[in-house]
Structure formats: structure tokens, C-alpha cells
CSV table of C-alpha atoms in Angstrom, one decimal:
chain,number,residue,atom,x,y,z
A,21,UNK,CA,91.7,-15.9,84.0
A,22,UNK,CA,95.1,-17.2,85.7
A,23,UNK,CA,97.2,-20.5,84.9
A,24,UNK,CA,99.5,-21.8,88.1
A,25,UNK,CA,101.1,-25.7,88.7
A,26,UNK,CA,98.8,-27.9,91.3
A,27,UNK,CA,101.7,-27.3,93.5
A,28,UNK,CA,101.0,-23.4,93.7
A,29,UNK,CA,97.0,-23.8,93.0
A,30,UNK,CA,95.8,-26.5,95.5
A,31,UNK,CA,94.8,-24.2,98.5
A,32,UNK,CA,92.8,-22.0,96.1
A,33,UNK,CA,90.3,-24.9,95.7
A,34,UNK,CA,87.2,-24.8,94.7
A,35,UNK,CA,87.9,-21.9,92.3
A,36,UNK,CA,91.2,-24.3,90.4
A,37,UNK,CA,90.2,-27.2,87.8
A,38,UNK,CA,92.0,-29.1,86.6
A,39,UNK,CA,92.3,-29.8,82.6
A,40,UNK,CA,94.2,-32.2,80.2
A,41,UNK,CA,94.8,-31.1,76.4
A,42,UNK,CA,97.9,-31.6,74.4
A,43,UNK,CA,100.7,-29.2,74.7
A,44,UNK,CA,102.6,-31.0,71.0
A,45,UNK,CA,102.7,-29.4,67.6
A,46,UNK,CA,101.8,-25.4,66.9
A,47,UNK,CA,99.7,-23.2,69.6
A,48,UNK,CA,96.4,-23.7,68.2
A,49,UNK,CA,94.5,-21.9,70.7
A,50,UNK,CA,92.5,-22.0,74.2
A,51,UNK,CA,90.0,-25.1,74.7
A,52,UNK,CA,86.9,-23.6,74.9
A,53,UNK,CA,85.6,-24.8,78.1
A,54,UNK,CA,88.9,-25.3,80.6
A,55,UNK,CA,90.7,-22.1,78.6
A,56,UNK,CA,94.1,-24.1,78.8
A,57,UNK,CA,96.0,-24.2,75.5
A,58,UNK,CA,96.1,-26.6,72.9
A,59,UNK,CA,98.9,-27.3,70.4
A,60,UNK,CA,99.0,-29.6,67.5
A,61,UNK,CA,99.1,-30.4,63.4
A,62,UNK,CA,99.1,-33.0,61.6
A,63,UNK,CA,103.2,-33.2,61.1
A,64,UNK,CA,104.4,-33.1,65.4
A,65,UNK,CA,101.1,-34.9,66.5
A,66,UNK,CA,102.3,-38.2,63.6
A,67,UNK,CA,105.9,-37.7,64.5
A,68,UNK,CA,106.2,-36.7,67.9
A,69,UNK,CA,103.3,-36.8,69.8
A,70,UNK,CA,102.2,-40.1,68.7
A,71,UNK,CA,98.4,-39.5,68.5
A,72,UNK,CA,97.4,-40.2,65.2
A,73,UNK,CA,98.8,-42.9,62.0
A,74,UNK,CA,98.4,-41.2,59.5
A,75,UNK,CA,99.7,-37.3,59.1
A,76,UNK,CA,96.9,-35.6,57.8
A,77,UNK,CA,94.4,-33.2,58.1
A,78,UNK,CA,90.8,-32.9,57.0
A,79,UNK,CA,89.0,-29.3,57.4
A,80,UNK,CA,85.1,-28.5,56.7
A,81,UNK,CA,82.9,-25.3,57.1
A,82,UNK,CA,81.2,-23.0,56.1
A,83,UNK,CA,82.5,-19.7,54.5
A,84,UNK,CA,83.7,-17.0,56.5
A,85,UNK,CA,84.6,-18.6,60.0
A,86,UNK,CA,88.0,-19.1,59.5
A,87,UNK,CA,89.0,-22.3,58.1
A,88,UNK,CA,92.3,-21.0,56.1
A,89,UNK,CA,93.1,-18.5,59.1
A,90,UNK,CA,93.9,-21.9,60.9
A,91,UNK,CA,95.8,-23.5,58.4
A,92,UNK,CA,97.8,-20.6,57.9
A,93,UNK,CA,98.5,-20.8,61.9
A,94,UNK,CA,100.1,-24.0,60.9
A,95,UNK,CA,102.2,-22.9,58.1
A,96,UNK,CA,103.7,-20.0,60.0
A,97,UNK,CA,104.4,-22.7,63.1
A,98,UNK,CA,105.7,-25.8,61.1
A,99,UNK,CA,107.8,-23.7,58.6
A,100,UNK,CA,109.5,-22.2,62.1
A,101,UNK,CA,110.4,-25.8,62.7
A,102,UNK,CA,111.9,-26.3,60.0
A,103,UNK,CA,109.3,-27.6,57.7
A,104,UNK,CA,108.3,-26.7,54.3
A,105,UNK,CA,104.9,-25.5,53.7
A,106,UNK,CA,103.2,-26.3,49.8
A,107,UNK,CA,100.6,-24.8,48.6
A,108,UNK,CA,99.8,-25.8,45.6
A,109,UNK,CA,96.8,-23.9,43.9
A,110,UNK,CA,95.7,-20.7,46.5
A,111,UNK,CA,92.5,-19.5,44.6
A,112,UNK,CA,91.6,-16.2,46.6
A,113,UNK,CA,94.6,-15.9,47.3
A,114,UNK,CA,94.4,-16.7,51.3
A,115,UNK,CA,97.9,-17.7,51.8
A,116,UNK,CA,100.2,-16.1,49.2
A,117,UNK,CA,101.5,-13.0,51.8
A,118,UNK,CA,102.3,-15.4,54.8
A,119,UNK,CA,104.3,-17.4,52.2
A,120,UNK,CA,106.0,-13.8,51.3
A,121,UNK,CA,106.0,-13.1,54.8
A,122,UNK,CA,108.3,-16.4,54.9
A,123,UNK,CA,110.9,-15.7,52.3
A,124,UNK,CA,109.1,-18.5,49.9
A,125,UNK,CA,108.5,-18.7,46.7
A,126,UNK,CA,105.0,-17.1,45.6
A,127,UNK,CA,104.3,-18.4,41.6
A,128,UNK,CA,101.4,-17.3,39.1
A,129,UNK,CA,99.5,-19.4,37.0
A,130,UNK,CA,96.2,-18.4,34.7
A,131,UNK,CA,96.7,-17.2,31.2
A,132,UNK,CA,98.5,-14.6,30.8
A,133,UNK,CA,100.7,-15.3,34.3
A,134,UNK,CA,102.3,-18.3,33.5
A,135,UNK,CA,101.9,-21.8,33.1
A,136,UNK,CA,103.3,-24.9,33.5
A,137,UNK,CA,104.4,-28.1,31.4
A,138,UNK,CA,102.7,-30.8,32.5
A,139,UNK,CA,105.1,-33.3,30.3
A,140,UNK,CA,107.9,-31.9,32.2
A,141,UNK,CA,109.2,-34.2,34.7
A,142,UNK,CA,110.7,-31.3,36.8
A,143,UNK,CA,112.0,-31.6,40.1
A,144,UNK,CA,111.9,-35.5,39.3
A,145,UNK,CA,113.8,-36.1,36.0
A,146,UNK,CA,116.7,-33.6,37.5
A,147,UNK,CA,117.1,-35.6,40.6
A,148,UNK,CA,116.9,-38.7,38.6
A,149,UNK,CA,120.2,-37.6,36.4
A,150,UNK,CA,121.8,-36.4,39.7
A,151,UNK,CA,121.2,-39.2,41.2
A,152,UNK,CA,122.0,-41.8,38.3
A,153,UNK,CA,122.4,-45.6,38.4
A,154,UNK,CA,119.1,-47.4,39.7
A,155,UNK,CA,117.9,-45.7,41.9
A,156,UNK,CA,117.6,-42.7,39.2
A,157,UNK,CA,116.1,-44.8,37.0
A,158,UNK,CA,113.7,-46.2,39.7
A,159,UNK,CA,112.2,-42.5,39.9
A,160,UNK,CA,112.7,-41.4,36.1
A,161,UNK,CA,110.2,-44.4,35.8
A,162,UNK,CA,107.9,-42.6,38.9
A,163,UNK,CA,108.0,-39.3,37.1
A,164,UNK,CA,107.0,-40.9,33.9
A,165,UNK,CA,103.9,-42.4,35.8
A,166,UNK,CA,102.9,-38.8,37.2
A,167,UNK,CA,102.9,-37.3,33.9
A,168,UNK,CA,101.4,-39.8,32.1
A,169,UNK,CA,98.4,-39.1,35.4
A,170,UNK,CA,98.5,-35.6,34.5
A,171,UNK,CA,98.0,-35.5,31.1
A,172,UNK,CA,95.7,-38.2,32.1
A,173,UNK,CA,94.0,-35.7,34.0
A,174,UNK,CA,93.8,-33.2,31.4
A,175,UNK,CA,91.6,-35.0,29.0
A,176,UNK,CA,89.5,-36.1,31.8
A,177,UNK,CA,88.6,-32.8,32.7
A,178,UNK,CA,87.9,-31.8,28.3
A,179,UNK,CA,85.8,-35.2,28.1
A,180,UNK,CA,83.8,-34.7,30.6
A,181,UNK,CA,84.4,-38.9,31.7
A,182,UNK,CA,87.9,-40.9,32.5
A,183,UNK,CA,90.4,-42.4,29.4
A,184,UNK,CA,90.0,-45.5,28.6
A,185,UNK,CA,92.4,-48.6,29.1
A,186,UNK,CA,93.9,-48.8,25.8
A,187,UNK,CA,94.4,-45.0,25.6
A,188,UNK,CA,96.2,-45.1,28.8
A,189,UNK,CA,98.7,-47.5,27.0
A,190,UNK,CA,99.3,-45.6,23.4
A,191,UNK,CA,99.7,-42.3,25.7
A,192,UNK,CA,102.6,-44.5,28.0
A,193,UNK,CA,104.0,-45.5,24.6
A,194,UNK,CA,104.1,-42.7,22.9
A,195,UNK,CA,105.8,-40.1,26.1
A,196,UNK,CA,108.1,-43.5,26.0
A,197,UNK,CA,109.0,-42.0,22.1
A,198,UNK,CA,109.7,-38.9,23.3
A,199,UNK,CA,111.6,-39.2,25.7
A,200,UNK,CA,114.0,-41.8,24.2
A,201,UNK,CA,114.2,-39.4,21.0
A,202,UNK,CA,113.9,-35.6,22.4
A,203,UNK,CA,117.6,-34.3,22.1
A,204,UNK,CA,118.9,-33.6,26.4
A,205,UNK,CA,118.3,-30.0,27.0
A,206,UNK,CA,114.9,-29.9,25.0
A,207,UNK,CA,111.5,-30.1,26.7
A,208,UNK,CA,108.8,-32.4,25.4
A,209,UNK,CA,105.4,-30.1,25.1
A,210,UNK,CA,102.1,-31.6,24.2
A,211,UNK,CA,102.0,-31.0,20.4
A,212,UNK,CA,104.9,-33.2,20.5
A,213,UNK,CA,102.6,-35.8,21.1
A,214,UNK,CA,100.4,-35.1,18.2
A,215,UNK,CA,102.3,-34.9,16.1
A,216,UNK,CA,103.3,-38.7,17.8
A,217,UNK,CA,100.5,-40.1,16.8
A,218,UNK,CA,100.5,-38.7,13.6
A,219,UNK,CA,104.1,-40.0,12.7
A,220,UNK,CA,102.3,-43.4,13.7
A,221,UNK,CA,106.2,-45.0,15.2
A,222,UNK,CA,106.2,-48.6,15.0
A,223,UNK,CA,106.3,-48.1,20.1
A,224,UNK,CA,103.3,-46.9,19.5
A,225,UNK,CA,101.7,-49.3,16.8
A,226,UNK,CA,102.1,-51.8,18.9
A,227,UNK,CA,100.1,-51.3,21.8
A,228,UNK,CA,97.2,-50.3,19.3
A,229,UNK,CA,97.0,-54.0,17.7
A,230,UNK,CA,96.8,-52.5,14.4
A,231,UNK,CA,98.8,-55.2,13.0
A,232,UNK,CA,99.9,-53.7,9.8
A,233,UNK,CA,96.4,-52.2,8.6
A,234,UNK,CA,96.6,-48.1,9.0
A,235,UNK,CA,92.7,-47.8,9.4
A,236,UNK,CA,93.0,-49.9,12.5
A,237,UNK,CA,95.7,-47.6,14.4
A,238,UNK,CA,93.8,-44.2,13.3
A,239,UNK,CA,90.3,-45.9,14.6
A,240,UNK,CA,92.7,-46.4,17.9
A,241,UNK,CA,93.8,-42.9,18.2
A,242,UNK,CA,91.4,-40.9,16.9
A,243,UNK,CA,89.7,-40.1,19.8
A,244,UNK,CA,92.7,-39.6,21.9
A,245,UNK,CA,93.9,-37.7,19.4
A,246,UNK,CA,90.5,-35.3,19.0
A,247,UNK,CA,91.1,-35.1,23.2
A,248,UNK,CA,94.5,-33.4,23.2
A,249,UNK,CA,93.6,-30.9,20.4
A,250,UNK,CA,90.3,-30.0,22.1
A,251,UNK,CA,93.0,-29.0,25.1
A,252,UNK,CA,95.6,-27.6,22.8
A,253,UNK,CA,92.6,-25.5,21.4
A,254,UNK,CA,90.4,-25.4,24.3
A,255,UNK,CA,90.5,-23.5,27.6
A,256,UNK,CA,93.7,-25.4,28.9
A,257,UNK,CA,95.9,-24.3,25.9
A,258,UNK,CA,97.4,-21.1,26.7
A,259,UNK,CA,98.2,-22.4,29.8
A,260,UNK,CA,99.4,-25.9,29.7
A,261,UNK,CA,100.8,-26.3,25.5
A,262,UNK,CA,104.5,-24.6,26.5
A,263,UNK,CA,107.4,-23.8,28.7
A,264,UNK,CA,106.5,-24.2,32.5
A,265,UNK,CA,107.0,-20.1,33.0
A,266,UNK,CA,108.2,-20.5,36.8
A,267,UNK,CA,109.5,-24.2,38.6
A,268,UNK,CA,109.1,-25.0,41.8
A,269,UNK,CA,112.7,-23.8,44.0
A,270,UNK,CA,113.2,-27.2,45.6
A,271,UNK,CA,115.4,-25.1,48.3
A,272,UNK,CA,112.8,-22.4,49.1
A,273,UNK,CA,111.4,-22.5,52.4
A,274,UNK,CA,108.2,-21.8,51.5
A,275,UNK,CA,106.2,-22.3,48.4
A,276,UNK,CA,102.5,-20.9,46.9
A,277,UNK,CA,101.1,-21.7,43.4
A,278,UNK,CA,98.4,-18.5,43.1
A,279,UNK,CA,96.2,-19.3,40.9
A,280,UNK,CA,93.5,-16.9,41.9
A,281,UNK,CA,94.0,-14.8,38.8
A,282,UNK,CA,91.7,-17.8,36.5
A,283,UNK,CA,87.9,-16.4,36.5
A,284,UNK,CA,85.6,-17.8,39.4
A,285,UNK,CA,83.4,-19.4,36.0
A,286,UNK,CA,86.7,-20.6,34.3
A,287,UNK,CA,86.0,-24.3,35.9
A,288,UNK,CA,87.8,-26.5,33.6
A,289,UNK,CA,91.1,-24.2,33.9
A,290,UNK,CA,90.6,-23.9,37.4
A,291,UNK,CA,90.7,-27.6,38.1
A,292,UNK,CA,93.1,-28.4,35.8
A,293,UNK,CA,95.6,-25.5,37.7
A,294,UNK,CA,95.0,-27.5,40.5
A,295,UNK,CA,95.5,-30.9,40.0
A,296,UNK,CA,98.8,-29.3,37.4
A,297,UNK,CA,99.9,-27.4,40.5
A,298,UNK,CA,99.8,-30.5,42.7
A,299,UNK,CA,101.3,-33.1,40.9
A,300,UNK,CA,104.2,-30.4,39.9
A,301,UNK,CA,105.0,-29.7,44.0
A,302,UNK,CA,104.2,-33.4,45.0
A,303,UNK,CA,106.5,-34.3,42.3
A,304,UNK,CA,109.3,-32.1,43.4
A,305,UNK,CA,108.8,-33.6,47.4
A,306,UNK,CA,109.5,-37.1,46.0
A,307,UNK,CA,112.8,-35.7,44.4
A,308,UNK,CA,113.7,-34.0,47.5
A,309,UNK,CA,113.2,-37.1,49.7
A,310,UNK,CA,115.0,-39.5,46.7
A,311,UNK,CA,118.4,-36.9,46.4
A,312,UNK,CA,118.5,-36.8,50.7
A,313,UNK,CA,117.8,-40.7,50.2
A,314,UNK,CA,121.3,-40.9,48.1
A,315,UNK,CA,122.8,-38.3,49.9
A,316,UNK,CA,122.9,-35.2,48.4
A,317,UNK,CA,121.1,-33.7,49.7
A,318,UNK,CA,119.6,-32.9,53.3
A,319,UNK,CA,116.1,-34.8,54.3
A,320,UNK,CA,113.1,-32.0,54.5
A,321,UNK,CA,109.7,-32.5,55.6
A,322,UNK,CA,107.1,-31.1,53.8
A,323,UNK,CA,103.3,-30.2,54.6
A,324,UNK,CA,100.6,-29.2,51.6
A,325,UNK,CA,97.6,-27.3,51.8
A,326,UNK,CA,95.1,-28.6,49.3
A,327,UNK,CA,92.5,-26.0,49.2
A,328,UNK,CA,88.6,-25.6,47.8
A,329,UNK,CA,88.9,-29.0,47.6
A,330,UNK,CA,85.3,-29.5,46.4
A,331,UNK,CA,86.6,-27.7,43.0
A,332,UNK,CA,88.3,-30.3,41.3
A,333,UNK,CA,86.3,-32.5,42.1
A,334,UNK,CA,83.5,-31.2,40.7
A,335,UNK,CA,85.0,-30.9,36.7
A,336,UNK,CA,84.5,-33.8,35.6
A,337,UNK,CA,83.5,-37.9,36.6
A,338,UNK,CA,86.2,-39.6,37.1
A,339,UNK,CA,88.8,-36.9,38.5
A,340,UNK,CA,88.4,-38.1,42.0
A,341,UNK,CA,90.7,-40.9,40.5
A,342,UNK,CA,93.3,-38.5,39.8
A,343,UNK,CA,93.1,-36.2,43.5
A,344,UNK,CA,93.3,-39.4,44.6
A,345,UNK,CA,96.2,-41.0,42.4
A,346,UNK,CA,98.4,-37.9,43.3
A,347,UNK,CA,97.4,-37.3,47.4
A,348,UNK,CA,97.4,-40.9,48.3
A,349,UNK,CA,101.2,-40.7,49.6
A,350,UNK,CA,102.5,-43.4,51.4
A,351,UNK,CA,103.2,-41.8,55.2
A,352,UNK,CA,106.9,-43.1,54.8
A,353,UNK,CA,107.4,-40.1,52.0
A,354,UNK,CA,107.7,-37.4,54.8
A,355,UNK,CA,105.2,-35.4,53.8
A,356,UNK,CA,101.7,-33.6,55.4
A,357,UNK,CA,98.9,-32.6,54.2
A,358,UNK,CA,95.6,-30.9,54.3
A,359,UNK,CA,92.6,-31.1,52.8
A,360,UNK,CA,89.2,-28.1,53.2
A,361,UNK,CA,86.3,-27.7,51.7
A,362,UNK,CA,83.3,-26.8,53.0
A,363,UNK,CA,80.8,-29.4,54.3
A,364,UNK,CA,80.7,-33.5,52.8
A,365,UNK,CA,78.1,-32.7,50.8
A,366,UNK,CA,80.8,-31.5,47.9
A,367,UNK,CA,81.8,-35.2,48.2
A,368,UNK,CA,78.1,-36.3,47.6
A,369,UNK,CA,77.5,-34.2,44.6
A,370,UNK,CA,80.0,-36.4,42.4
A,371,UNK,CA,78.1,-38.6,39.4
A,372,UNK,CA,78.9,-42.0,40.6
A,373,UNK,CA,78.7,-44.0,43.2
A,374,UNK,CA,82.3,-45.3,42.9
A,375,UNK,CA,83.4,-41.8,43.6
A,376,UNK,CA,81.5,-40.4,46.1
A,377,UNK,CA,82.8,-43.6,47.5
A,378,UNK,CA,86.7,-42.2,47.1
A,379,UNK,CA,85.5,-38.8,47.8
A,380,UNK,CA,84.6,-40.1,51.5
A,381,UNK,CA,87.7,-42.0,52.1
A,382,UNK,CA,90.1,-38.6,51.9
A,383,UNK,CA,87.6,-38.1,55.2
A,384,UNK,CA,87.9,-41.4,56.8
A,385,UNK,CA,91.9,-41.7,55.9
A,386,UNK,CA,92.3,-38.3,57.6
A,387,UNK,CA,94.4,-38.3,60.6
A,388,UNK,CA,92.8,-35.1,61.8
A,389,UNK,CA,89.6,-34.5,61.9
A,390,UNK,CA,88.4,-30.3,62.2
A,391,UNK,CA,85.2,-28.6,61.8
A,392,UNK,CA,84.2,-25.3,61.5
A,393,UNK,CA,80.3,-24.1,61.9
A,394,UNK,CA,77.8,-26.4,60.1
A,395,UNK,CA,74.3,-26.8,59.9
A,396,UNK,CA,73.1,-30.0,62.1
A,397,UNK,CA,72.4,-32.0,58.4
A,398,UNK,CA,75.7,-32.0,57.4
A,399,UNK,CA,76.8,-33.3,60.9
A,400,UNK,CA,74.6,-35.5,61.2
A,401,UNK,CA,75.8,-36.9,57.7
A,402,UNK,CA,80.1,-36.3,59.1
A,403,UNK,CA,78.7,-38.3,62.2
A,404,UNK,CA,78.4,-41.3,60.5
A,405,UNK,CA,81.7,-40.8,59.0
A,406,UNK,CA,83.7,-39.8,61.7
A,407,UNK,CA,81.6,-40.0,65.0
A,408,UNK,CA,80.4,-37.7,66.9
A,409,UNK,CA,78.6,-37.3,70.2
A,410,UNK,CA,75.0,-35.8,69.8
A,411,UNK,CA,77.1,-33.3,72.4
A,412,UNK,CA,79.4,-32.3,69.8
A,413,UNK,CA,76.7,-32.4,66.6
A,414,UNK,CA,75.1,-29.5,69.0
A,415,UNK,CA,78.3,-27.8,69.8
A,416,UNK,CA,79.2,-27.6,66.1
A,417,UNK,CA,76.1,-26.8,64.3
A,418,UNK,CA,75.3,-23.5,66.8
A,419,UNK,CA,78.6,-22.1,65.8
A,420,UNK,CA,76.6,-22.3,62.3
A,421,UNK,CA,74.1,-19.3,63.2
A,422,UNK,CA,74.4,-16.1,61.4
A,423,UNK,CA,75.4,-13.1,63.8
A,424,UNK,CA,72.8,-10.8,65.8
A,425,UNK,CA,71.1,-7.7,64.2
A,426,UNK,CA,73.5,-4.5,65.7
A,427,UNK,CA,72.0,-1.5,66.3
A,428,UNK,CA,75.1,0.3,66.5
A,429,UNK,CA,76.7,-0.2,63.5
A,430,UNK,CA,79.4,-2.8,65.1
A,431,UNK,CA,80.6,-4.6,63.3
A,432,UNK,CA,79.3,-8.3,64.9
A,433,UNK,CA,81.0,-11.7,64.0
A,434,UNK,CA,79.4,-14.5,63.8
A,435,UNK,CA,79.5,-17.0,66.7
A,436,UNK,CA,81.4,-19.7,65.4
A,437,UNK,CA,84.0,-17.6,64.0
A,438,UNK,CA,88.1,-19.0,65.1
A,439,UNK,CA,86.2,-22.3,66.6
A,440,UNK,CA,87.0,-25.7,65.9
A,441,UNK,CA,86.2,-29.0,67.0
A,442,UNK,CA,89.6,-31.1,66.6
A,443,UNK,CA,88.5,-35.1,66.5
A,444,UNK,CA,91.2,-38.2,66.3
A,445,UNK,CA,89.8,-41.4,65.4
A,446,UNK,CA,86.9,-42.2,68.3
A,447,UNK,CA,88.5,-39.9,71.2
A,448,UNK,CA,86.4,-37.2,72.3
A,449,UNK,CA,86.5,-33.8,70.2
A,450,UNK,CA,88.5,-30.9,71.3
A,451,UNK,CA,86.6,-27.8,70.9
A,452,UNK,CA,89.0,-24.8,70.5
A,453,UNK,CA,88.6,-20.7,70.3
A,454,UNK,CA,91.3,-19.1,67.9
A,455,UNK,CA,92.6,-15.5,68.5
A,456,UNK,CA,94.0,-14.2,65.6
A,457,UNK,CA,97.4,-11.9,66.4
A,458,UNK,CA,97.9,-8.2,65.2
A,459,UNK,CA,100.8,-10.1,63.0
A,460,UNK,CA,98.0,-12.6,60.5
A,461,UNK,CA,95.4,-10.1,61.0
A,462,UNK,CA,98.1,-8.2,58.3
A,463,UNK,CA,98.8,-11.0,56.5
A,464,UNK,CA,95.6,-12.4,56.0
A,465,UNK,CA,92.5,-11.3,55.2
A,466,UNK,CA,89.8,-13.0,52.5
A,467,UNK,CA,87.7,-9.6,52.1
A,468,UNK,CA,90.0,-7.6,50.3
A,469,UNK,CA,87.8,-6.6,47.7
A,470,UNK,CA,85.4,-5.2,50.3
A,471,UNK,CA,88.3,-3.0,51.6
A,472,UNK,CA,87.5,0.6,51.2
A,473,UNK,CA,89.8,3.0,49.0
A,474,UNK,CA,90.8,4.6,52.2
A,475,UNK,CA,92.0,1.5,53.5
A,476,UNK,CA,93.4,0.2,50.3
A,477,UNK,CA,96.1,3.5,50.6
A,478,UNK,CA,96.9,2.6,53.7
A,479,UNK,CA,97.2,-0.8,53.6
A,480,UNK,CA,99.8,-0.6,50.3
A,481,UNK,CA,101.3,2.5,51.8
A,482,UNK,CA,102.3,-0.1,54.5
A,483,UNK,CA,103.3,-2.7,51.9
A,484,UNK,CA,106.0,0.0,50.5
A,485,UNK,CA,107.1,0.6,53.8
A,486,UNK,CA,108.4,-2.3,54.8
A,487,UNK,CA,109.0,-3.2,51.6
A,488,UNK,CA,112.0,-1.1,51.6
A,489,UNK,CA,112.6,-1.6,54.7
A,490,UNK,CA,113.6,-4.5,54.2
A,491,UNK,CA,115.5,-4.1,51.2
A,492,UNK,CA,117.6,-1.4,52.7
A,493,UNK,CA,118.7,-4.1,55.1
A,494,UNK,CA,119.7,-6.3,52.3
A,495,UNK,CA,121.7,-3.8,50.2
A,496,UNK,CA,119.1,-4.1,47.2
A,497,UNK,CA,117.6,-1.2,45.4
A,498,UNK,CA,114.2,-0.4,45.3
A,499,UNK,CA,111.2,1.8,43.6
A,500,UNK,CA,110.2,3.7,46.5
A,501,UNK,CA,106.3,3.5,45.9
A,502,UNK,CA,106.3,1.7,42.5
A,503,UNK,CA,102.6,-0.2,44.0
A,504,UNK,CA,101.4,2.3,45.3
A,505,UNK,CA,97.5,3.3,43.8
A,506,UNK,CA,98.4,6.6,41.7
A,507,UNK,CA,98.7,9.8,43.6
A,508,UNK,CA,100.1,8.8,46.7
A,509,UNK,CA,103.2,10.3,47.3
A,510,UNK,CA,106.0,7.8,47.8
A,511,UNK,CA,107.9,6.6,51.3
A,512,UNK,CA,111.6,7.9,52.2
A,513,UNK,CA,113.8,6.1,51.8
A,514,UNK,CA,117.8,6.1,52.7
A,515,UNK,CA,120.4,4.2,50.7
A,516,UNK,CA,122.7,1.8,52.9
A,517,UNK,CA,126.4,0.6,51.6
């Protein structure tokens, strides 16, 4: 295939064909039918091209067809333009190596790996102190609301249902009391909340309407007290009951919160860790913009990735409200996001009609909807929300077919791998084909557990050699071969002054 301008190719008719495709944003791939280059991402299509009114992306598709590969490409391209990628809850991990290659920060969360103190205002609290005045008080109040929302989410996960309204009032009063009474430099922890409920100070009692009757007070706070005990003594306690192990660096070029160490069957801890990571990351975004508004820091834009959305959605009834509260950010906040799940039925599997409607709203509000291969029935349902033509439904459905039966032992890829349909409003969809580069292939392999021993040794040796080379360039001493499998010789290295 050859490309040329209309001036150069005008004499080649009928062998030349004109085509139109968006050229603003990260280069994604080629148009499936015309071969034209297609560029795009939620940030550039919102800020520069003005194709969409909301800088968000919702991606659906069957496993193994390249969803996270396409998002990784967007992360790399956006990072090159100064946008800060935030992967808030990497489950496999799909993005940790990419973030490391970008020079970013990778934080591990899980039992024995690291934890998050959900009562820590984090970057928002530090920014409020630095800004001071009325603006600082506004940011501090926003941090209080974010902390309250996160604790309520943990209680929802433990109970399996949402908190009562009066319990949220009690919890808010407890947090205000702790903020006023805790000395500077000391973090508030979940055990402190239990102690305040036990002590029953006047500020907390007033919202329970106990009218001086201790029995009425205990009846009002005991269910909340029991749920908090369930968090601390149950499956979530080790991760959320102590100080934050590693805070997000607000100046990092990229951030990934890796929760891949949490077991597949540990659904409660997975959902809680994802929500805590989202809350902490989005709080960092709010703090960055508050500092920029005050003239204390440069303006930065952020792009968040919320992968495997179905996991927290199924954790408990009412959790969709908490996700909606954490992610329903105004477009004026300078934040784009990508939400990724398998099918629209992930939302339909929720317990109540209200939850299902709110989950469908994630798709309806998205500026871009990207579809990888999906079965015919799934595409029919999606067409009711997005608006798909019969040809588009048939095209994407054809990508869900399995690979053919190989007779030569070669690895036959599924026909839909690397193929996507991009939908924006009522416009016709853009079908693209993504071909990954060698660099992307090295950074992103979702089948690492199926790697042979020989391939694992080669990959470990390559990582060690690259680490030594980077350390030599920066003058940092390393221990060659520290991460190699036993018995593998370490690569040689020289020290540089």
C-alpha cells in the first residue's frame, strides 16, 4: 500500500481512493478498510479536536483481544505530551512495566505488600495546609467528604448493603472530632474512630438525638461500631488499619497502584483496594489543580485508567453509588479517564434496577466508546445504549470468533485481536487495526504465567541488563543479577564515575 497527496496521486485513478480519519491525538492504528492512519484519545479529542464533550472512554470486549494493549498505547502517547497517566488498581498487572519504563511510580497494595490509610487526607490535606486561607478550607472540606465516602464504601463492602443516612451523619461527626483533637503530624486511623464511638463525645452524641440517654446513643452507633470492627478484624484490616505504606508522588510522570498480589478469590479486598486506590489517586488530582489555581504549582493534566470495572461493581449492593461518587468528575478538573470491562452484562448483573441504571450511565456519559470483539447478543444490547448500525454490530460480532484449528503447530491468533470499533455519539464507527511494536510487546504481556522456563530466564536476563545500563548512565550502583533466577550468571558491568 502506498500513500500520497491528492496532487501526487491524481493521475493514478482508479487505483487511488480518498479517505477521511481523525488525525488528532495518539496514533492508534490503521483504518480497517482504507488503511488510513487513525489517531485519537479522550484528552486530545476533548481539548484540541473538540470531537467529544466529555474526556472519557469506556471500553468493552472479550478477554485476550487487546483492550489493555490499546490503553497502554494511549498512556505512552499521552505521557509524551505531558499528561500524567494514573493506573488506579492494576490487577494483573497490565500497566506496571509501562509506568516503570516511563520513569513513573509503582505502588504495591495487598497483604504483606502495603496498605492505604483511608482516613489520611493525603495530597489534598497537604495542599490545603500549603494554600491556607479560604481556598485551603474549601479543599480541606472536600478532603473530608472524600474520606467519608471511602469509609462508607468499606462499610458497604463488609455489610453487603449501603449505610443508613443517620450513620453517615455520625461518621462525619466522628471524623470532624478527630481532625480537631488529633495533634499535628499524627495520622488518624480506623481504630481511632472506634475509640471515639466508645467514648461518645458531645459532638457525636448530638447527631444521634440521644437526648442524654446513653441507651439511645448505643442503639444508634452500635451497628456502625460492629461494621467497623468487621473491617478491622476481618479480611480488610491488615490493609486499611495502619499508616499508608507509600504515598503517591504528586510530581511523578506516571503512577500505577499495583494490586495484583491480592488473590482472585478475595473479592472483598480487591474491591476495597480498587476503591481506595481510586480515592487516593483522584484526591491527588484535586490537590494538584488546587495548587495550580493558587499559583503554587504548574498546571498538569491527568489520565486515569479504571480497569476490570466489573470487580468492584459486584462486590456489594450499592457499591455503584460509591464508584459513581468517586469518578463523576467535572470536565473542568483537567482529568480524562478510561473505564474498561468485559461486557455490558457486567452492569446488568447488579442486584437492583437503580444500580443497573447507574452502571449503564458510565457508558452513556462516555465521550468515546471502544468495542473489541463481543458476541452478537452483547452488541445488540450495546446498540440500545450507544446506537450501532446493523453493519457495525455484525462487524464487531465477527471479531469474537475463536482462532482457526492450526495444522502446522503455529499460534493462530483470534480474528478479532487488535481490532476495535470507536464510536462517538451518533457518528459512524471507526474500525481500526492495531499493530503493536516490539517495545510494546516487551512491556505488555498478559500471559506471563504461561511463559516457559527458558523464556522466563531470557526475559529476566534482559531486564537485568537494561537495569544495569540505566544505573550506569545515572551513576547509581546496582547488584547485577539480583532479580535473575537461581543459577543464571549475572551480566557484567562497569562502574562509571
